[in-house]
Amino acid sequence: MTMRSTTHPFDDDHLHEECGVFGVFGYGEAAALTALGLHALQHRGQEAAGIVTYDGEHFREHRAPGHVGEIFSSEAVMQRLPGHSAIGHNRYSTTGETAQRNIQPLFADFEFGGLALSHNGNLTNANLLHHQLVKRGCLFQSTTDTEVIIHLIAISEQATVVDRLIDALRQVVGAYSLAAMTSDTLIGVRDPMGVRPLVLGQLDDAYFLASETCALDIIGAKFVRDVEPGEVVVITKDGLTSLKPFAPKPSRFCVFEYIYFSRPDSVVEGTSVYEARKRIGMELARESHVSADIIVPVPDSGVPSAMGYANETKLPYEMGIIRNHYVGRTFIEPSDHIRHLGVKLKHNASKSVIDGKRVILVDDSIVRGTTSVKIVEMVRLAGAKEVHMRISSPPTTHSCFYGVDTPERKDLLAAQQTIEEMAKTIGVDSLAFVSMDGLYRAMGYEKRNPGMPQYCDACFSGEYPVPLIDQEDGQTTSQLSFLANFR
Ligand code: AMP
């Protein structure tokens, strides 16, 4: 995640990232396996990717903007990445440009040797720490918050690399899943609340780390278990050691990973993402069904929840909207103008399915509302008699500061309008979102525990479980506006 550089972070709508991480220890062609893993995690980061390997003597690295398939398809590139250990990273951003120096894994030479680091998440006190570190004379090479961890490792007085990393992480606040690699160790870490996912896999005797299980499936590795919140797993030639160095905190896994972000074929924290989405669709139907003829998903993200909705209502499930897979996610385009163009490029309504029908459209979320406006217009043009929209998340009213890209609050439709107003804006006959308790029921709970919700649902509730230090510290962030010059 890139450090936000404006005087108030809510003003900054650029360079927010989501990411995927992958790591291998002790398997031949580690770079090729990492490239495959990153390919499976492409949905978590589409802007740039990188791999660092260790070949027994040297660290090797390759990072570039673009998709994994393009970056690691050349034999020449792969030949430059020999070794039995590797870590990789996918990066996702709202801007088209990435400074080369921001592409992860980051790498640094310390007195104890080299260390590569991949990070998924977002540190919420990175600006504050950056300020303190610069005052101490640290020279930053990038604008990623991940680099703060590198400097904290460098100045730590602990003896071993693992203790230095733990020492560094005791000073950071935020959401992080990390894969780190030295010449003889692979380390996986999840923040004490376990906001972002990280799983452990095994193939023969070798261990793997990945953001999601789909990255283990692609290489035929078996899923061992999730890295636990607050856990540090240390993998060496002698095997795996599990450490729990942080004060225990209640777990707050990101519920949006189930709703949208993770791949449906992944199993996250013991729950299949696909099954969770279907159950949310069923809850949605129980809560807000209206009389209609067909259920139509907004592909791809609305597909599993629309199937759940159709199962529950026994109405026909129809592919009334077809998605063109050869365009990127519209959400990440930088301007409204391009976003509008993108949506038209991406979806088309099928007249033969929709004409004369009362349609229930199911999608996973409404963020800016741009997609929904276009989709509804398309469905009406295709001859729908009525258009009802059902959303398999509660209204997105707050920005995420833990590593999922959401725009600033003023651009979140649900933060600005009531549901009735949103229905008018989008142009539907009715609009409903799954309730917060409905969402939690679908996840296997009786209801959301109001004092201590079982997940991080800050984007729907505004209750941020991990303190937003930089946001609260206006003075420090304004002192840091010089960071803008780094871009
Ligand atoms: P919007 O046009 O801004 O309302 O976009 C809503 C659509 O974007 C949803 O239907 C999701 O499929 C997708 N979406 C939601 N959150 C994200 C995100 N953080 N990154 C990328 N796409 C998203």
PDB file of C-alpha atoms in Angstrom, residues 12-229:
ATOM      1  CA  ASP A  12      -6.567  11.252  -1.622  1.00  0.00           C
ATOM      2  CA  ASP A  13      -8.201   9.117  -4.264  1.00  0.00           C
ATOM      3  CA  HIS A  14      -5.012   7.861  -5.884  1.00  0.00           C
ATOM      4  CA  LEU A  15      -2.663   4.952  -5.530  1.00  0.00           C
ATOM      5  CA  HIS A  16      -4.645   2.746  -3.208  1.00  0.00           C
ATOM      6  CA  GLU A  17      -3.742  -0.883  -3.555  1.00  0.00           C
ATOM      7  CA  GLU A  18      -4.897  -4.337  -2.779  1.00  0.00           C
ATOM      8  CA  CYS A  19      -2.400  -7.100  -3.091  1.00  0.00           C
ATOM      9  CA  GLY A  20      -1.626 -10.770  -3.315  1.00  0.00           C
ATOM     10  CA  VAL A  21       1.416 -12.471  -1.813  1.00  0.00           C
ATOM     11  CA  PHE A  22       3.052 -15.833  -2.426  1.00  0.00           C
ATOM     12  CA  GLY A  23       6.106 -17.648  -1.041  1.00  0.00           C
ATOM     13  CA  VAL A  24       7.978 -20.938  -1.645  1.00  0.00           C
ATOM     14  CA  PHE A  25      10.660 -22.555   0.482  1.00  0.00           C
ATOM     15  CA  GLY A  26      12.648 -25.529  -0.706  1.00  0.00           C
ATOM     16  CA  TYR A  27      11.194 -26.476  -4.083  1.00  0.00           C
ATOM     17  CA  GLY A  28      12.873 -26.518  -7.493  1.00  0.00           C
ATOM     18  CA  GLU A  29      11.916 -23.830  -9.983  1.00  0.00           C
ATOM     19  CA  ALA A  30      10.593 -21.692  -7.148  1.00  0.00           C
ATOM     20  CA  ALA A  31      10.147 -18.693  -9.465  1.00  0.00           C
ATOM     21  CA  ALA A  32       7.959 -20.641 -11.901  1.00  0.00           C
ATOM     22  CA  LEU A  33       5.753 -21.843  -9.023  1.00  0.00           C
ATOM     23  CA  THR A  34       5.565 -18.302  -7.680  1.00  0.00           C
ATOM     24  CA  ALA A  35       4.571 -16.958 -11.102  1.00  0.00           C
ATOM     25  CA  LEU A  36       1.775 -19.548 -11.222  1.00  0.00           C
ATOM     26  CA  GLY A  37       0.668 -18.650  -7.701  1.00  0.00           C
ATOM     27  CA  LEU A  38       0.634 -14.956  -8.566  1.00  0.00           C
ATOM     28  CA  HIS A  39      -1.310 -15.758 -11.724  1.00  0.00           C
ATOM     29  CA  ALA A  40      -4.048 -17.377  -9.603  1.00  0.00           C
ATOM     30  CA  LEU A  41      -3.999 -14.293  -7.370  1.00  0.00           C
ATOM     31  CA  GLN A  42      -4.193 -11.858 -10.285  1.00  0.00           C
ATOM     32  CA  HIS A  43      -7.611 -10.630  -9.114  1.00  0.00           C
ATOM     33  CA  ARG A  44      -5.915  -9.231  -5.979  1.00  0.00           C
ATOM     34  CA  GLY A  45      -3.554  -6.994  -7.908  1.00  0.00           C
ATOM     35  CA  GLN A  46      -3.453  -6.155 -11.578  1.00  0.00           C
ATOM     36  CA  GLU A  47      -1.106  -3.260 -11.818  1.00  0.00           C
ATOM     37  CA  ALA A  48       2.341  -4.750 -11.268  1.00  0.00           C
ATOM     38  CA  ALA A  49       4.059  -7.874 -10.029  1.00  0.00           C
ATOM     39  CA  GLY A  50       7.444  -8.992  -8.795  1.00  0.00           C
ATOM     40  CA  ILE A  51       9.414 -12.051  -7.720  1.00  0.00           C
ATOM     41  CA  VAL A  52      12.610 -12.328  -5.653  1.00  0.00           C
ATOM     42  CA  THR A  53      14.427 -15.667  -5.503  1.00  0.00           C
ATOM     43  CA  TYR A  54      17.434 -17.012  -3.612  1.00  0.00           C
ATOM     44  CA  ASP A  55      19.633 -19.466  -5.471  1.00  0.00           C
ATOM     45  CA  GLY A  56      21.903 -20.516  -2.616  1.00  0.00           C
ATOM     46  CA  GLU A  57      24.358 -17.731  -3.295  1.00  0.00           C
ATOM     47  CA  HIS A  58      22.536 -14.675  -4.601  1.00  0.00           C
ATOM     48  CA  PHE A  59      19.156 -13.011  -4.445  1.00  0.00           C
ATOM     49  CA  ARG A  60      17.652 -12.417  -7.900  1.00  0.00           C
ATOM     50  CA  GLU A  61      14.733 -10.174  -8.671  1.00  0.00           C
ATOM     51  CA  HIS A  62      12.384  -9.102 -11.385  1.00  0.00           C
ATOM     52  CA  ARG A  63       9.567  -6.578 -11.054  1.00  0.00           C
ATOM     53  CA  ALA A  64       7.483  -4.849 -13.694  1.00  0.00           C
ATOM     54  CA  PRO A  65       4.166  -3.134 -14.286  1.00  0.00           C
ATOM     55  CA  GLY A  66       1.481  -5.264 -15.936  1.00  0.00           C
ATOM     56  CA  HIS A  67      -0.133  -8.654 -15.544  1.00  0.00           C
ATOM     57  CA  VAL A  68       1.705 -11.711 -14.240  1.00  0.00           C
ATOM     58  CA  GLY A  69       1.294 -13.582 -17.530  1.00  0.00           C
ATOM     59  CA  GLU A  70       3.035 -10.811 -19.450  1.00  0.00           C
ATOM     60  CA  ILE A  71       5.792 -10.139 -16.924  1.00  0.00           C
ATOM     61  CA  PHE A  72       6.868 -13.745 -16.331  1.00  0.00           C
ATOM     62  CA  SER A  73       6.146 -15.325 -19.699  1.00  0.00           C
ATOM     63  CA  SER A  74       9.594 -14.904 -21.192  1.00  0.00           C
ATOM     64  CA  GLU A  75      12.159 -17.658 -20.816  1.00  0.00           C
ATOM     65  CA  ALA A  76      14.886 -15.055 -20.477  1.00  0.00           C
ATOM     66  CA  VAL A  77      13.187 -13.539 -17.438  1.00  0.00           C
ATOM     67  CA  MET A  78      12.558 -16.912 -15.796  1.00  0.00           C
ATOM     68  CA  GLN A  79      16.141 -18.006 -16.379  1.00  0.00           C
ATOM     69  CA  ARG A  80      17.311 -14.975 -14.466  1.00  0.00           C
ATOM     70  CA  LEU A  81      15.322 -16.202 -11.435  1.00  0.00           C
ATOM     71  CA  PRO A  82      16.908 -19.514 -10.385  1.00  0.00           C
ATOM     72  CA  GLY A  83      16.536 -20.931  -6.910  1.00  0.00           C
ATOM     73  CA  HIS A  84      14.564 -23.108  -4.511  1.00  0.00           C
ATOM     74  CA  SER A  85      13.125 -20.205  -2.508  1.00  0.00           C
ATOM     75  CA  ALA A  86      11.079 -17.278  -3.727  1.00  0.00           C
ATOM     76  CA  ILE A  87       8.485 -14.752  -2.743  1.00  0.00           C
ATOM     77  CA  GLY A  88       6.215 -12.773  -5.029  1.00  0.00           C
ATOM     78  CA  HIS A  89       3.704  -9.979  -4.988  1.00  0.00           C
ATOM     79  CA  ASN A  90       0.810  -8.639  -7.065  1.00  0.00           C
ATOM     80  CA  ARG A  91      -0.087  -5.015  -6.759  1.00  0.00           C
ATOM     81  CA  TYR A  92      -3.330  -3.238  -7.531  1.00  0.00           C
ATOM     82  CA  SER A  93      -3.788   0.474  -7.819  1.00  0.00           C
ATOM     83  CA  THR A  94      -6.301   3.004  -9.062  1.00  0.00           C
ATOM     84  CA  THR A  95      -3.708   4.845 -11.111  1.00  0.00           C
ATOM     85  CA  GLY A  96      -2.287   3.712 -14.413  1.00  0.00           C
ATOM     86  CA  GLU A  97       1.273   4.450 -13.396  1.00  0.00           C
ATOM     87  CA  THR A  98       3.453   2.750 -10.866  1.00  0.00           C
ATOM     88  CA  ALA A  99       6.826   3.983  -9.852  1.00  0.00           C
ATOM     89  CA  GLN A 100       9.157   1.053 -10.460  1.00  0.00           C
ATOM     90  CA  ARG A 101      10.538   1.456  -6.948  1.00  0.00           C
ATOM     91  CA  ASN A 102       7.097   0.805  -5.438  1.00  0.00           C
ATOM     92  CA  ILE A 103       6.736  -2.630  -6.987  1.00  0.00           C
ATOM     93  CA  GLN A 104       7.155  -5.388  -4.422  1.00  0.00           C
ATOM     94  CA  PRO A 105       8.712  -7.583  -3.098  1.00  0.00           C
ATOM     95  CA  LEU A 106      10.890  -4.899  -1.532  1.00  0.00           C
ATOM     96  CA  PHE A 107      14.480  -6.006  -0.996  1.00  0.00           C
ATOM     97  CA  ALA A 108      17.175  -4.692   1.331  1.00  0.00           C
ATOM     98  CA  ASP A 109      20.677  -5.744   2.360  1.00  0.00           C
ATOM     99  CA  PHE A 110      21.077  -5.681   6.131  1.00  0.00           C
ATOM    100  CA  GLU A 111      24.061  -6.476   8.316  1.00  0.00           C
ATOM    101  CA  PHE A 112      22.593  -9.989   8.696  1.00  0.00           C
ATOM    102  CA  GLY A 113      22.135 -10.431   4.917  1.00  0.00           C
ATOM    103  CA  GLY A 114      19.384  -9.823   2.391  1.00  0.00           C
ATOM    104  CA  LEU A 115      15.658  -9.743   3.089  1.00  0.00           C
ATOM    105  CA  ALA A 116      12.768  -9.582   0.632  1.00  0.00           C
ATOM    106  CA  LEU A 117       9.299  -8.537   1.788  1.00  0.00           C
ATOM    107  CA  SER A 118       5.793  -8.781   0.267  1.00  0.00           C
ATOM    108  CA  HIS A 119       2.849  -7.110   1.980  1.00  0.00           C
ATOM    109  CA  ASN A 120      -0.915  -7.304   1.565  1.00  0.00           C
ATOM    110  CA  GLY A 121      -2.797  -4.773   3.660  1.00  0.00           C
ATOM    111  CA  ASN A 122      -2.275  -1.266   4.851  1.00  0.00           C
ATOM    112  CA  LEU A 123      -0.459   0.168   7.844  1.00  0.00           C
ATOM    113  CA  THR A 124      -2.491   2.846   9.570  1.00  0.00           C
ATOM    114  CA  ASN A 125       0.440   4.535  11.333  1.00  0.00           C
ATOM    115  CA  ALA A 126       2.851   4.478   8.385  1.00  0.00           C
ATOM    116  CA  ASN A 127       2.928   8.247   7.942  1.00  0.00           C
ATOM    117  CA  LEU A 128       3.681   8.803  11.603  1.00  0.00           C
ATOM    118  CA  LEU A 129       6.456   6.191  11.618  1.00  0.00           C
ATOM    119  CA  HIS A 130       7.832   7.496   8.344  1.00  0.00           C
ATOM    120  CA  HIS A 131       8.091  10.954   9.844  1.00  0.00           C
ATOM    121  CA  GLN A 132       9.953   9.626  12.886  1.00  0.00           C
ATOM    122  CA  LEU A 133      12.263   7.485  10.775  1.00  0.00           C
ATOM    123  CA  VAL A 134      13.148  10.317   8.403  1.00  0.00           C
ATOM    124  CA  LYS A 135      14.006  12.459  11.442  1.00  0.00           C
ATOM    125  CA  ARG A 136      16.382   9.695  12.545  1.00  0.00           C
ATOM    126  CA  GLY A 137      18.103   9.841   9.185  1.00  0.00           C
ATOM    127  CA  CYS A 138      16.449   6.955   7.317  1.00  0.00           C
ATOM    128  CA  LEU A 139      16.450   7.441   3.569  1.00  0.00           C
ATOM    129  CA  PHE A 140      13.298   6.057   1.932  1.00  0.00           C
ATOM    130  CA  GLN A 141      13.573   4.560  -1.541  1.00  0.00           C
ATOM    131  CA  SER A 142       9.841   4.167  -2.229  1.00  0.00           C
ATOM    132  CA  THR A 143       6.501   5.576  -1.115  1.00  0.00           C
ATOM    133  CA  THR A 144       5.068   2.255   0.070  1.00  0.00           C
ATOM    134  CA  ASP A 145       4.157   1.859   3.713  1.00  0.00           C
ATOM    135  CA  THR A 146       5.878  -1.536   3.564  1.00  0.00           C
ATOM    136  CA  GLU A 147       9.248   0.210   3.493  1.00  0.00           C
ATOM    137  CA  VAL A 148       8.599   1.459   7.028  1.00  0.00           C
ATOM    138  CA  ILE A 149       8.916  -2.168   8.162  1.00  0.00           C
ATOM    139  CA  ILE A 150      12.271  -2.470   6.354  1.00  0.00           C
ATOM    140  CA  HIS A 151      13.698   0.544   8.215  1.00  0.00           C
ATOM    141  CA  LEU A 152      12.338  -0.650  11.548  1.00  0.00           C
ATOM    142  CA  ILE A 153      14.089  -3.991  10.962  1.00  0.00           C
ATOM    143  CA  ALA A 154      17.315  -2.149  10.108  1.00  0.00           C
ATOM    144  CA  ILE A 155      17.385  -0.134  13.331  1.00  0.00           C
ATOM    145  CA  SER A 156      16.196  -2.943  15.600  1.00  0.00           C
ATOM    146  CA  GLU A 157      18.675  -4.006  18.244  1.00  0.00           C
ATOM    147  CA  GLN A 158      17.429  -7.591  18.349  1.00  0.00           C
ATOM    148  CA  ALA A 159      19.881 -10.319  17.409  1.00  0.00           C
ATOM    149  CA  THR A 160      18.033 -12.537  14.927  1.00  0.00           C
ATOM    150  CA  VAL A 161      16.163 -11.581  11.786  1.00  0.00           C
ATOM    151  CA  VAL A 162      12.927 -13.050  13.136  1.00  0.00           C
ATOM    152  CA  ASP A 163      13.233 -11.067  16.371  1.00  0.00           C
ATOM    153  CA  ARG A 164      14.035  -7.931  14.390  1.00  0.00           C
ATOM    154  CA  LEU A 165      10.946  -8.418  12.247  1.00  0.00           C
ATOM    155  CA  ILE A 166       8.792  -8.994  15.344  1.00  0.00           C
ATOM    156  CA  ASP A 167      10.333  -5.912  16.961  1.00  0.00           C
ATOM    157  CA  ALA A 168       9.442  -3.912  13.825  1.00  0.00           C
ATOM    158  CA  LEU A 169       5.889  -5.250  13.736  1.00  0.00           C
ATOM    159  CA  ARG A 170       5.324  -4.362  17.402  1.00  0.00           C
ATOM    160  CA  GLN A 171       5.660  -0.730  16.312  1.00  0.00           C
ATOM    161  CA  VAL A 172       3.308  -0.830  13.343  1.00  0.00           C
ATOM    162  CA  VAL A 173      -0.466  -0.614  13.469  1.00  0.00           C
ATOM    163  CA  GLY A 174      -2.686  -1.818  10.667  1.00  0.00           C
ATOM    164  CA  ALA A 175      -3.723  -4.751   8.569  1.00  0.00           C
ATOM    165  CA  TYR A 176      -0.949  -6.880   7.167  1.00  0.00           C
ATOM    166  CA  SER A 177      -0.282 -10.307   5.784  1.00  0.00           C
ATOM    167  CA  LEU A 178       3.402 -10.650   5.003  1.00  0.00           C
ATOM    168  CA  ALA A 179       5.713 -13.056   3.225  1.00  0.00           C
ATOM    169  CA  ALA A 180       9.388 -12.406   3.969  1.00  0.00           C
ATOM    170  CA  MET A 181      12.444 -14.293   2.769  1.00  0.00           C
ATOM    171  CA  THR A 182      16.103 -14.368   3.785  1.00  0.00           C
ATOM    172  CA  SER A 183      18.857 -16.655   2.495  1.00  0.00           C
ATOM    173  CA  ASP A 184      17.727 -19.481   4.793  1.00  0.00           C
ATOM    174  CA  THR A 185      14.214 -18.635   5.998  1.00  0.00           C
ATOM    175  CA  LEU A 186      10.702 -18.015   4.723  1.00  0.00           C
ATOM    176  CA  ILE A 187       8.494 -16.099   7.158  1.00  0.00           C
ATOM    177  CA  GLY A 188       4.725 -15.588   7.064  1.00  0.00           C
ATOM    178  CA  VAL A 189       2.920 -13.149   9.347  1.00  0.00           C
ATOM    179  CA  ARG A 190      -0.676 -12.067   9.891  1.00  0.00           C
ATOM    180  CA  ASP A 191      -1.528  -8.983  11.917  1.00  0.00           C
ATOM    181  CA  PRO A 192      -2.979  -9.577  15.392  1.00  0.00           C
ATOM    182  CA  MET A 193      -6.580  -9.147  14.177  1.00  0.00           C
ATOM    183  CA  GLY A 194      -6.021 -11.203  11.034  1.00  0.00           C
ATOM    184  CA  VAL A 195      -7.741  -8.679   8.777  1.00  0.00           C
ATOM    185  CA  ARG A 196      -6.223  -9.975   5.532  1.00  0.00           C
ATOM    186  CA  PRO A 197      -5.886 -13.662   4.616  1.00  0.00           C
ATOM    187  CA  LEU A 198      -2.738 -15.801   4.457  1.00  0.00           C
ATOM    188  CA  VAL A 199      -2.588 -19.566   4.085  1.00  0.00           C
ATOM    189  CA  LEU A 200       0.044 -22.224   4.450  1.00  0.00           C
ATOM    190  CA  GLY A 201       0.455 -25.016   1.909  1.00  0.00           C
ATOM    191  CA  GLN A 202       2.704 -28.006   1.350  1.00  0.00           C
ATOM    192  CA  LEU A 203       3.944 -29.902  -1.677  1.00  0.00           C
ATOM    193  CA  ASP A 204       6.180 -32.883  -0.885  1.00  0.00           C
ATOM    194  CA  ASP A 205       8.345 -31.519   1.936  1.00  0.00           C
ATOM    195  CA  ALA A 206       8.252 -27.895   0.792  1.00  0.00           C
ATOM    196  CA  TYR A 207       6.164 -25.158   2.391  1.00  0.00           C
ATOM    197  CA  PHE A 208       4.223 -22.428   0.587  1.00  0.00           C
ATOM    198  CA  LEU A 209       2.558 -19.204   1.666  1.00  0.00           C
ATOM    199  CA  ALA A 210      -0.291 -17.629  -0.306  1.00  0.00           C
ATOM    200  CA  SER A 211      -2.971 -15.020   0.098  1.00  0.00           C
ATOM    201  CA  GLU A 212      -5.631 -17.548  -0.947  1.00  0.00           C
ATOM    202  CA  THR A 213      -6.004 -21.294  -1.403  1.00  0.00           C
ATOM    203  CA  CYS A 214      -6.630 -20.899  -5.164  1.00  0.00           C
ATOM    204  CA  ALA A 215      -2.888 -20.163  -5.462  1.00  0.00           C
ATOM    205  CA  LEU A 216      -2.082 -23.510  -3.815  1.00  0.00           C
ATOM    206  CA  ASP A 217      -4.537 -25.354  -6.084  1.00  0.00           C
ATOM    207  CA  ILE A 218      -2.850 -24.105  -9.238  1.00  0.00           C
ATOM    208  CA  ILE A 219       0.466 -25.762  -8.306  1.00  0.00           C
ATOM    209  CA  GLY A 220      -1.081 -28.873  -6.762  1.00  0.00           C
ATOM    210  CA  ALA A 221       0.035 -27.983  -3.228  1.00  0.00           C
ATOM    211  CA  LYS A 222      -2.152 -29.148  -0.376  1.00  0.00           C
ATOM    212  CA  PHE A 223      -3.730 -26.632   1.935  1.00  0.00           C
ATOM    213  CA  VAL A 224      -2.298 -27.094   5.440  1.00  0.00           C
ATOM    214  CA  ARG A 225      -4.052 -24.322   7.374  1.00  0.00           C
ATOM    215  CA  ASP A 226      -4.593 -20.586   7.634  1.00  0.00           C
ATOM    216  CA  VAL A 227      -1.769 -18.658   9.247  1.00  0.00           C
ATOM    217  CA  GLU A 228      -3.519 -17.520  12.417  1.00  0.00           C
ATOM    218  CA  PRO A 229      -4.128 -13.901  13.387  1.00  0.00           C
TER     219      PRO A 229
END
